[in-house]
Coordinates of N, CA and C in Angstrom, one line a residue:
Chain A
T396 N 6.0 -1.5 14.4 CA 5.1 -2.5 13.8 C 4.2 -1.7 12.9
Q397 N 4.0 -2.2 11.7 CA 3.2 -1.6 10.7 C 1.8 -2.1 10.8
L398 N 0.8 -1.1 10.9 CA -0.5 -1.4 11.1 C -1.4 -0.8 10.0
L399 N -2.5 -1.4 9.6 CA -3.4 -0.8 8.7 C -4.7 -0.6 9.4
E400 N -5.2 0.6 9.4 CA -6.6 0.8 10.0 C -7.6 1.0 8.9
Q401 N -8.6 0.2 8.9 CA -9.6 0.2 7.9 C -11.0 0.7 8.5
S402 N -11.6 1.5 7.7 CA -12.9 2.0 8.2 C -13.9 2.3 7.0
P403 N -15.2 2.2 7.2 CA -15.7 1.6 8.4 C -15.6 0.1 8.5
Q404 N -15.9 -0.5 9.6 CA -15.8 -1.9 9.8 C -17.1 -2.6 9.2
F405 N -18.2 -2.0 9.3 CA -19.5 -2.5 8.8 C -20.2 -1.4 8.0
L406 N -20.8 -1.8 6.9 CA -21.6 -0.8 6.1 C -22.7 -1.6 5.4
S407 N -23.9 -1.0 5.7 CA -25.1 -1.6 5.1 C -25.8 -0.5 4.3
I408 N -25.9 -0.7 3.0 CA -26.5 0.4 2.2 C -27.5 -0.2 1.2
Q409 N -28.3 0.7 0.6 CA -29.3 0.2 -0.5 C -28.6 0.2 -1.8
E410 N -29.1 -0.7 -2.7 CA -28.6 -0.8 -4.0 C -28.7 0.6 -4.7
G411 N -27.6 0.9 -5.4 CA -27.6 2.2 -6.1 C -26.9 3.2 -5.4
E412 N -26.6 3.1 -4.1 CA -25.8 4.1 -3.3 C -24.3 4.0 -3.6
N413 N -23.6 5.1 -3.3 CA -22.1 5.1 -3.4 C -21.5 4.9 -2.1
L414 N -20.3 4.4 -2.0 CA -19.6 4.2 -0.7 C -18.2 4.3 -0.9
T415 N -17.5 4.7 0.2 CA -16.0 4.7 0.2 C -15.5 4.0 1.4
V416 N -14.5 3.2 1.3 CA -13.8 2.5 2.3 C -12.4 3.0 2.4
Y417 N -11.9 3.3 3.7 CA -10.7 3.9 3.8 C -9.6 2.9 4.6
C418 N -8.4 3.0 4.1 CA -7.3 2.2 4.7 C -6.1 3.1 5.0
N419 N -5.8 3.2 6.3 CA -4.8 4.2 6.7 C -3.7 3.6 7.6
S420 N -2.6 4.2 7.5 CA -1.5 3.7 8.3 C -0.5 4.9 8.6
S421 N 0.2 4.7 9.7 CA 1.2 5.7 10.0 C 2.5 5.4 9.4
S422 N 2.6 4.3 8.7 CA 3.8 3.8 8.1 C 3.7 3.9 6.5
V423 N 4.8 4.0 5.9 CA 4.8 4.0 4.4 C 4.9 2.6 3.9
F424 N 4.0 2.3 3.0 CA 4.0 1.0 2.3 C 4.5 1.2 0.9
S425 N 5.3 0.2 0.4 CA 5.7 0.3 -1.0 C 4.5 0.1 -1.9
S426 N 3.6 -0.6 -1.5 CA 2.3 -0.8 -2.2 C 1.2 -1.4 -1.4
L427 N 0.0 -1.3 -1.8 CA -1.1 -1.9 -1.0 C -2.0 -2.7 -2.0
Q428 N -2.6 -3.6 -1.4 CA -3.6 -4.4 -2.2 C -5.0 -4.4 -1.6
W429 N -6.0 -4.6 -2.4 CA -7.4 -4.7 -2.0 C -7.8 -6.0 -2.4
Y430 N -8.5 -6.8 -1.4 CA -9.1 -8.0 -1.7 C -10.6 -8.0 -1.3
R431 N -11.3 -8.9 -2.0 CA -12.7 -9.0 -1.7 C -12.9 -10.5 -1.3
Q432 N -13.7 -10.8 -0.3 CA -13.9 -12.1 0.1 C -15.4 -12.4 0.4
E433 N -15.9 -13.4 -0.3 CA -17.3 -13.8 -0.1 C -17.3 -14.9 1.0
P434 N -18.4 -15.0 1.6 CA -18.6 -16.0 2.7 C -18.2 -17.4 2.2
G435 N -17.3 -18.1 3.0 CA -16.9 -19.5 2.7 C -15.9 -19.6 1.6
E436 N -15.4 -18.5 1.2 CA -14.4 -18.5 0.1 C -13.1 -17.7 0.6
G437 N -12.1 -17.9 -0.1 CA -10.8 -17.2 0.2 C -10.8 -15.8 -0.4
P438 N -9.9 -14.9 0.1 CA -9.9 -13.6 -0.5 C -9.4 -13.6 -2.0
V439 N -10.0 -12.7 -2.7 CA -9.6 -12.6 -4.2 C -9.1 -11.3 -4.4
L440 N -7.9 -11.2 -5.0 CA -7.2 -10.0 -5.3 C -8.0 -9.1 -6.2
L441 N -8.3 -7.8 -5.9 CA -8.9 -6.9 -6.8 C -7.9 -6.0 -7.5
V442 N -7.0 -5.5 -6.7 CA -6.0 -4.5 -7.3 C -4.8 -4.4 -6.5
T443 N -3.7 -4.0 -7.1 CA -2.5 -3.6 -6.3 C -2.1 -2.2 -6.8
V444 N -2.0 -1.3 -5.8 CA -1.5 0.1 -6.1 C -0.1 0.2 -5.6
V445 N 0.7 0.8 -6.5 CA 2.1 0.8 -6.3 C 2.7 2.3 -6.2
T446 N 2.2 3.2 -7.0 CA 2.7 4.5 -7.0 C 1.9 5.5 -6.3
G447 N 2.6 6.3 -5.5 CA 1.9 7.4 -4.7 C 1.0 8.2 -5.6
G448 N -0.3 8.4 -5.2 CA -1.2 9.2 -6.0 C -1.9 8.4 -7.1
E449 N -1.5 7.2 -7.2 CA -2.2 6.4 -8.3 C -3.7 6.2 -8.1
V450 N -4.3 6.2 -9.2 CA -5.8 5.9 -9.2 C -6.0 4.7 -10.3
K451 N -6.7 3.7 -9.8 CA -7.0 2.6 -10.6 C -8.5 2.3 -10.7
K452 N -9.1 2.0 -11.8 CA -10.5 1.8 -11.9 C -10.7 0.3 -12.4
L453 N -11.7 -0.3 -11.7 CA -12.1 -1.6 -12.1 C -13.7 -1.5 -12.2
K454 N -14.1 -1.3 -13.3 CA -15.6 -1.1 -13.6 C -16.2 -0.1 -12.6
R455 N -17.0 -0.4 -11.7 CA -17.6 0.6 -10.7 C -16.7 0.8 -9.5
L456 N -15.5 0.2 -9.4 CA -14.7 0.3 -8.3 C -13.5 1.3 -8.6
T457 N -13.2 2.2 -7.8 CA -12.1 3.1 -8.0 C -11.2 3.1 -6.8
F458 N -9.9 2.8 -7.0 CA -9.0 2.7 -6.0 C -7.9 3.8 -6.0
Q459 N -7.7 4.4 -4.9 CA -6.6 5.4 -4.8 C -5.6 5.1 -3.9
F460 N -4.3 5.5 -4.1 CA -3.2 5.3 -3.3 C -2.7 6.7 -2.9
G461 N -2.6 7.0 -1.6 CA -2.2 8.4 -1.2 C -0.8 8.8 -1.7
D462 N -0.7 10.1 -1.8 CA 0.6 10.6 -2.3 C 1.8 10.1 -1.5
A463 N 1.5 10.0 -0.2 CA 2.6 9.6 0.7 C 2.7 8.1 1.0
R464 N 1.9 7.4 0.2 CA 1.8 5.9 0.3 C 1.6 5.4 1.7
K465 N 0.7 6.1 2.5 CA 0.4 5.7 3.8 C -1.1 5.4 3.9
D466 N -1.9 5.6 2.8 CA -3.3 5.4 2.8 C -3.9 5.1 1.5
S467 N -5.0 4.5 1.5 CA -5.6 4.1 0.2 C -7.2 4.1 0.5
S468 N -7.9 4.2 -0.6 CA -9.3 4.2 -0.5 C -9.9 3.4 -1.6
L469 N -11.1 2.8 -1.4 CA -11.9 2.1 -2.4 C -13.2 2.8 -2.4
H470 N -13.6 3.2 -3.6 CA -14.9 3.8 -3.8 C -15.7 3.0 -4.8
I471 N -16.9 2.6 -4.3 CA -17.8 1.9 -5.2 C -19.0 2.8 -5.6
T472 N -19.2 2.9 -6.9 CA -20.4 3.7 -7.4 C -21.5 2.8 -7.8
A473 N -22.7 3.2 -7.4 CA -23.9 2.5 -7.7 C -23.8 1.1 -7.2
A474 N -23.6 0.8 -6.0 CA -23.5 -0.5 -5.4 C -24.6 -1.4 -5.8
Q475 N -24.2 -2.7 -6.0 CA -25.1 -3.7 -6.3 C -25.1 -4.8 -5.3
P476 N -26.1 -5.7 -5.1 CA -26.1 -6.7 -4.1 C -24.9 -7.7 -4.4
G477 N -24.4 -7.8 -5.6 CA -23.3 -8.6 -5.9 C -22.0 -8.1 -5.3
D478 N -22.0 -6.9 -4.9 CA -20.8 -6.2 -4.2 C -20.7 -6.7 -2.8
T479 N -21.7 -7.3 -2.2 CA -21.7 -7.7 -0.8 C -20.5 -8.6 -0.6
G480 N -19.8 -8.3 0.6 CA -18.7 -9.2 0.9 C -17.8 -8.5 1.9
L481 N -16.7 -9.1 2.2 CA -15.7 -8.6 3.1 C -14.6 -8.0 2.3
Y482 N -14.3 -6.6 2.4 CA -13.3 -6.0 1.7 C -12.0 -5.8 2.6
L483 N -10.9 -6.3 2.2 CA -9.6 -6.2 3.0 C -8.6 -5.4 2.2
C484 N -8.0 -4.4 2.9 CA -6.8 -3.9 2.4 C -5.6 -4.6 3.0
A485 N -4.5 -4.6 2.3 CA -3.3 -5.4 2.8 C -2.0 -4.7 2.2
G486 N -1.0 -4.7 3.0 CA 0.2 -4.3 2.6 C 1.3 -5.2 3.0
L487 N 2.5 -5.2 2.2 CA 3.6 -6.2 2.4 C 4.5 -5.5 3.4
S488 N 4.9 -6.3 4.3 CA 5.9 -5.8 5.3 C 7.3 -6.3 5.0
G489 N 8.2 -5.3 4.6 CA 9.5 -5.6 4.4 C 9.8 -6.7 3.4
N490 N 10.8 -7.5 3.7 CA 11.2 -8.6 2.8 C 10.7 -10.0 3.4
T491 N 9.9 -9.9 4.5 CA 9.6 -11.2 5.1 C 8.4 -11.9 4.3
G492 N 7.8 -11.2 3.4 CA 6.6 -11.8 2.7 C 5.4 -11.8 3.6
K493 N 5.4 -11.2 4.7 CA 4.2 -11.1 5.5 C 3.3 -10.1 5.0
L494 N 2.1 -10.5 4.8 CA 1.0 -9.6 4.3 C 0.2 -9.1 5.5
I495 N 0.2 -7.8 5.7 CA -0.5 -7.2 6.8 C -1.9 -6.8 6.3
F496 N -2.9 -7.3 7.0 CA -4.2 -6.9 6.7 C -4.8 -5.9 7.5
G497 N -5.7 -5.0 7.0 CA -6.6 -4.1 7.7 C -7.6 -5.0 8.4
Q498 N -8.4 -4.4 9.3 CA -9.5 -5.2 10.0 C -10.6 -5.6 9.1
G499 N -10.7 -5.1 7.9 CA -11.8 -5.5 7.0 C -13.0 -4.6 7.1
T500 N -13.7 -4.5 6.0 CA -15.0 -3.9 6.0 C -16.0 -4.8 5.4
T501 N -17.0 -5.1 6.2 CA -18.1 -6.0 5.8 C -19.2 -5.2 5.2
L502 N -19.4 -5.3 3.9 CA -20.4 -4.5 3.1 C -21.6 -5.4 2.8
Q503 N -22.7 -4.8 3.1 CA -24.0 -5.5 2.7 C -24.8 -4.5 1.9
V504 N -25.1 -4.9 0.7 CA -25.9 -4.1 -0.2 C -27.3 -4.7 -0.4
K505 N -28.3 -4.0 0.0 CA -29.6 -4.5 0.0 C -30.3 -4.2 -1.3
P506 N -31.0 -5.1 -1.8 CA -31.7 -4.9 -3.1 C -32.9 -3.9 -2.9
Chain B
D932 N -2.8 -23.8 -14.8 CA -3.4 -23.9 -13.6 C -3.1 -22.7 -12.7
T933 N -4.1 -21.9 -12.4 CA -3.8 -20.7 -11.6 C -4.6 -20.7 -10.2
E934 N -4.7 -21.9 -9.7 CA -5.6 -22.0 -8.5 C -4.7 -22.7 -7.3
V935 N -5.2 -22.3 -6.1 CA -4.8 -23.1 -5.0 C -6.0 -23.9 -4.4
T936 N -5.8 -25.2 -4.4 CA -6.9 -26.1 -4.1 C -6.7 -26.6 -2.6
Q937 N -7.8 -26.4 -1.9 CA -7.7 -26.9 -0.5 C -8.8 -28.0 -0.3
T938 N -8.4 -29.0 0.5 CA -9.3 -30.1 0.9 C -9.1 -30.5 2.3
P939 N -10.1 -30.9 3.1 CA -11.5 -30.9 2.6 C -12.0 -29.4 2.6
K940 N -13.2 -29.2 2.2 CA -13.9 -27.9 2.2 C -14.5 -27.6 3.6
H941 N -15.0 -28.7 4.2 CA -15.5 -28.7 5.5 C -15.0 -29.8 6.4
L942 N -14.7 -29.6 7.7 CA -14.2 -30.6 8.5 C -14.8 -30.4 9.9
V943 N -15.4 -31.5 10.5 CA -15.9 -31.4 11.9 C -15.0 -32.5 12.6
M944 N -14.3 -32.1 13.7 CA -13.5 -33.1 14.5 C -13.7 -32.9 15.9
G945 N -13.5 -34.0 16.6 CA -13.6 -34.0 18.1 C -12.2 -33.6 18.6
M946 N -12.2 -33.2 19.9 CA -11.0 -32.6 20.5 C -9.9 -33.6 20.6
T947 N -10.2 -35.0 20.6 CA -9.2 -36.0 20.6 C -8.8 -36.5 19.3
N948 N -9.4 -36.1 18.2 CA -9.1 -36.6 16.9 C -7.8 -36.0 16.3
K949 N -7.3 -36.7 15.3 CA -6.1 -36.2 14.5 C -6.6 -36.1 13.0
K950 N -6.5 -35.0 12.5 CA -6.9 -34.8 11.1 C -5.8 -33.9 10.3
S951 N -5.9 -33.9 9.0 CA -5.0 -33.1 8.3 C -5.7 -32.3 7.2
L952 N -5.3 -31.1 7.0 CA -5.8 -30.2 5.9 C -4.7 -30.2 4.8
K953 N -5.2 -30.2 3.6 CA -4.3 -30.4 2.4 C -4.4 -29.1 1.5
C954 N -3.3 -28.7 1.0 CA -3.3 -27.5 0.1 C -2.4 -27.8 -1.1
E955 N -2.8 -27.6 -2.3 CA -2.0 -27.9 -3.5 C -2.0 -26.8 -4.5
Q956 N -0.9 -26.5 -5.1 CA -0.8 -25.5 -6.2 C 0.2 -26.0 -7.2
H957 N -0.1 -25.7 -8.5 CA 0.8 -26.1 -9.6 C 1.2 -24.9 -10.4
M958 N 1.4 -23.8 -9.7 CA 1.8 -22.5 -10.4 C 3.3 -22.3 -10.3
G959 N 4.0 -23.3 -9.7 CA 5.4 -23.1 -9.5 C 5.8 -22.1 -8.5
H960 N 4.8 -21.7 -7.6 CA 5.1 -20.8 -6.5 C 5.9 -21.5 -5.4
R961 N 7.0 -20.8 -4.9 CA 7.8 -21.4 -3.9 C 7.6 -20.9 -2.6
A962 N 6.6 -20.1 -2.4 CA 6.2 -19.6 -1.0 C 4.8 -20.0 -0.7
M963 N 4.6 -20.6 0.4 CA 3.2 -21.1 0.7 C 2.9 -20.8 2.2
Y964 N 1.6 -20.5 2.4 CA 1.2 -19.9 3.7 C 0.0 -20.6 4.2
W965 N -0.1 -20.7 5.5 CA -1.3 -21.0 6.2 C -1.8 -19.8 7.1
Y966 N -3.1 -19.5 6.8 CA -3.7 -18.4 7.6 C -4.9 -19.0 8.3
K967 N -5.3 -18.4 9.5 CA -6.5 -18.8 10.2 C -7.4 -17.5 10.2
Q968 N -8.6 -17.7 9.9 CA -9.6 -16.6 9.8 C -10.9 -16.8 10.6
K969 N -11.2 -16.0 11.5 CA -12.5 -16.0 12.2 C -13.5 -15.2 11.5
A970 N -14.7 -15.4 11.8 CA -15.8 -14.7 11.0 C -15.7 -13.2 11.1
K971 N -15.7 -12.5 9.9 CA -15.7 -11.0 9.8 C -14.5 -10.4 10.3
K972 N -13.4 -11.2 10.4 CA -12.1 -10.7 10.7 C -11.1 -11.0 9.6
P973 N -10.0 -10.3 9.6 CA -8.9 -10.6 8.6 C -8.2 -11.9 8.8
P974 N -7.7 -12.4 7.8 CA -6.8 -13.6 8.0 C -5.6 -13.3 9.0
E975 N -5.3 -14.3 9.8 CA -4.1 -14.2 10.7 C -3.0 -15.2 10.2
L976 N -1.8 -14.7 10.0 CA -0.8 -15.6 9.5 C -0.4 -16.6 10.6
M977 N -0.2 -17.9 10.1 CA 0.2 -19.0 11.1 C 1.6 -19.4 10.7
F978 N 1.8 -19.8 9.4 CA 3.1 -20.4 9.0 C 3.4 -19.9 7.6
V979 N 4.8 -19.8 7.3 CA 5.2 -19.5 6.0 C 6.3 -20.6 5.6
Y980 N 6.1 -21.2 4.4 CA 7.1 -22.0 3.9 C 7.7 -21.4 2.7
S981 N 9.1 -21.4 2.6 CA 9.8 -20.9 1.5 C 10.7 -21.9 1.0
Y982 N 10.6 -22.3 -0.2 CA 11.3 -23.4 -0.9 C 11.3 -24.7 0.0
E983 N 10.1 -25.0 0.5 CA 9.8 -26.2 1.1 C 10.4 -26.2 2.6
K984 N 10.9 -25.1 3.0 CA 11.4 -25.0 4.4 C 10.6 -24.0 5.2
L985 N 10.4 -24.4 6.5 CA 9.6 -23.5 7.4 C 10.4 -22.2 7.6
S986 N 9.8 -21.1 7.2 CA 10.4 -19.8 7.3 C 9.9 -19.0 8.5
I987 N 8.6 -19.0 8.7 CA 8.0 -18.3 9.8 C 6.9 -19.1 10.4
N988 N 7.0 -19.1 11.8 CA 6.0 -19.7 12.6 C 5.6 -18.6 13.6
E989 N 4.3 -18.2 13.5 CA 3.8 -17.1 14.3 C 3.4 -17.5 15.6
S990 N 4.3 -18.2 16.3 CA 4.0 -18.7 17.7 C 2.7 -19.5 17.8
V991 N 2.6 -20.4 16.8 CA 1.3 -21.2 16.7 C 1.5 -22.3 17.7
P992 N 0.4 -22.7 18.5 CA 0.5 -23.8 19.4 C 0.9 -25.1 18.7
S993 N 1.5 -26.0 19.4 CA 2.1 -27.2 18.8 C 1.0 -28.2 18.3
R994 N -0.3 -27.9 18.7 CA -1.3 -28.8 18.2 C -1.6 -28.6 16.7
F995 N -1.0 -27.6 16.2 CA -1.0 -27.4 14.7 C 0.4 -27.7 14.2
S996 N 0.6 -28.6 13.3 CA 1.9 -29.0 12.8 C 1.8 -28.9 11.3
P997 N 2.6 -28.0 10.7 CA 2.7 -27.9 9.2 C 3.7 -28.8 8.6
E998 N 3.5 -29.1 7.3 CA 4.4 -30.0 6.6 C 4.4 -29.6 5.2
C999 N 5.5 -29.5 4.6 CA 5.6 -29.3 3.1 C 6.4 -30.3 2.4
P1000 N 5.7 -31.4 2.0 CA 6.4 -32.6 1.4 C 7.1 -32.3 0.1
N1001 N 6.5 -31.3 -0.7 CA 7.2 -30.9 -2.0 C 6.7 -29.5 -2.3
S1002 N 7.2 -29.0 -3.4 CA 7.0 -27.6 -3.7 C 5.5 -27.3 -4.1
S1003 N 4.7 -28.4 -4.3 CA 3.3 -28.2 -4.7 C 2.3 -28.4 -3.6
L1004 N 2.8 -29.0 -2.6 CA 1.9 -29.5 -1.5 C 2.2 -28.9 -0.1
L1005 N 1.2 -28.6 0.6 CA 1.4 -28.1 2.0 C 0.3 -28.7 2.8
N1006 N 0.6 -29.3 3.9 CA -0.3 -29.9 4.9 C -0.3 -29.2 6.2
L1007 N -1.5 -29.3 6.9 CA -1.5 -28.8 8.2 C -2.1 -29.9 9.1
H1008 N -1.3 -30.5 9.9 CA -1.7 -31.7 10.7 C -2.3 -31.1 12.0
L1009 N -3.5 -31.6 12.5 CA -4.2 -31.1 13.6 C -4.4 -32.2 14.7
H1010 N -4.1 -31.9 15.9 CA -4.2 -32.9 16.9 C -4.6 -32.2 18.3
A1011 N -5.7 -32.8 18.9 CA -6.0 -32.3 20.2 C -6.4 -30.8 20.2
L1012 N -7.2 -30.5 19.2 CA -7.6 -29.0 19.1 C -8.7 -28.7 20.1
Q1013 N -9.0 -27.4 20.3 CA -9.9 -26.8 21.2 C -11.1 -26.3 20.4
P1014 N -12.2 -26.1 21.0 CA -13.3 -25.4 20.2 C -13.0 -24.1 19.7
E1015 N -12.1 -23.4 20.4 CA -11.8 -22.0 20.0 C -10.9 -22.0 18.7
D1016 N -10.4 -23.2 18.3 CA -9.7 -23.3 17.0 C -10.6 -23.4 15.8
S1017 N -11.9 -23.5 16.1 CA -12.8 -23.5 14.9 C -12.7 -22.2 14.2
A1018 N -12.5 -22.3 12.9 CA -12.3 -21.2 12.0 C -12.2 -21.7 10.6
L1019 N -12.0 -20.7 9.7 CA -11.7 -21.0 8.3 C -10.2 -20.9 8.2
Y1020 N -9.6 -22.1 7.6 CA -8.1 -22.2 7.4 C -7.8 -22.0 6.0
L1021 N -7.1 -21.0 5.7 CA -6.8 -20.6 4.3 C -5.4 -20.9 4.0
C1022 N -5.1 -21.4 2.8 CA -3.8 -21.6 2.3 C -3.6 -20.5 1.2
A1023 N -2.4 -20.1 1.1 CA -2.1 -19.1 0.0 C -0.7 -19.4 -0.6
S1024 N -0.5 -18.9 -1.7 CA 0.9 -19.1 -2.4 C 1.3 -17.8 -3.1
R1025 N 2.6 -17.7 -3.3 CA 3.1 -16.6 -4.2 C 4.3 -17.0 -4.7
Q1026 N 4.8 -16.2 -5.7 CA 6.0 -16.6 -6.5 C 7.2 -17.1 -5.6
N1027 N 7.5 -16.2 -4.7 CA 8.5 -16.6 -3.6 C 8.3 -15.6 -2.5
Q1028 N 8.9 -15.8 -1.4 CA 8.7 -15.0 -0.2 C 9.1 -13.6 -0.3
G1029 N 10.2 -13.4 -1.1 CA 10.7 -12.0 -1.3 C 10.3 -11.3 -2.5
A1030 N 9.3 -11.9 -3.3 CA 8.9 -11.3 -4.5 C 8.2 -10.0 -4.3
S1031 N 8.2 -9.2 -5.3 CA 7.5 -7.9 -5.2 C 6.0 -8.2 -5.1
I1032 N 5.3 -7.3 -4.3 CA 3.9 -7.6 -4.1 C 3.0 -7.6 -5.4
I1033 N 3.6 -7.0 -6.4 CA 2.8 -7.0 -7.7 C 2.5 -8.4 -8.1
Y1034 N 3.4 -9.3 -7.7 CA 3.0 -10.7 -8.1 C 1.9 -11.3 -7.3
G1035 N 1.5 -10.7 -6.2 CA 0.3 -11.0 -5.5 C 0.3 -12.4 -4.9
Y1036 N -0.8 -12.6 -4.1 CA -1.0 -13.8 -3.4 C -2.2 -14.4 -4.0
T1037 N -2.2 -15.8 -4.1 CA -3.3 -16.5 -4.6 C -3.8 -17.3 -3.3
F1038 N -5.0 -17.2 -3.0 CA -5.6 -17.9 -1.9 C -6.5 -19.0 -2.3
G1039 N -6.5 -20.0 -1.6 CA -7.5 -21.1 -1.7 C -8.9 -20.7 -1.1
S1040 N -9.8 -21.6 -1.3 CA -11.1 -21.3 -0.7 C -11.3 -21.7 0.7
G1041 N -10.3 -22.3 1.2 CA -10.3 -22.5 2.7 C -10.9 -23.8 3.1
T1042 N -10.6 -24.3 4.3 CA -11.3 -25.3 5.0 C -12.0 -24.8 6.2
R1043 N -13.3 -25.0 6.2 CA -14.1 -24.6 7.4 C -14.0 -25.7 8.4
L1044 N -13.3 -25.4 9.5 CA -13.1 -26.3 10.6 C -13.9 -26.1 11.7
T1045 N -14.6 -27.1 12.2 CA -15.4 -27.0 13.5 C -14.9 -28.1 14.4
V1046 N -14.5 -27.6 15.6 CA -14.0 -28.5 16.7 C -15.1 -28.7 17.7
V1047 N -15.5 -29.9 17.9 CA -16.6 -30.1 18.9 C -16.1 -31.0 20.1

């Protein structure tokens, strides 16, 4: 069974601080996705990483995919209150179309 | 149209009621999904429809009954629910079940269900 372990599960920081969220697995994934979800809304896709060692940037967000394609990280620089939400990493399992989610990281950025 | 639309946004129902959740997409996606999500937890897969046929049922209790009348519409019929079924119910779609992950999933905003 493919599992994704996400850490930390909860993070409360001040505006302007940097943070990193980790997503780890003992299994190889062909690709991983990161989603952000605000309260009362559905998850919104932020990025898909496909190639081992890949780094993608989305404004203040930097996503990395491990060389072995077993782990990924999300780094936020100078966090803002608008970054508050639930961050989910997810990987596709085989050809079933099942999206496996990590446990999620609830981020609170205080002004 | 690049959205998945779910109605209603909020629903309160008694344990003896029958209600339905509706999900609609017009992106030509042929795989549609129902997920259940509790607060601060990841979504849990319930059902997958591929080309209007039920492809995956994740051992969901029979009080939840999915239906896919056509390629754009997905319903979830609810009957005799329990308070512990209260959650955010999310619908999602993607190009097809076997498509590369780069095509991504599009999620609706969900229906917040409260069972009293």
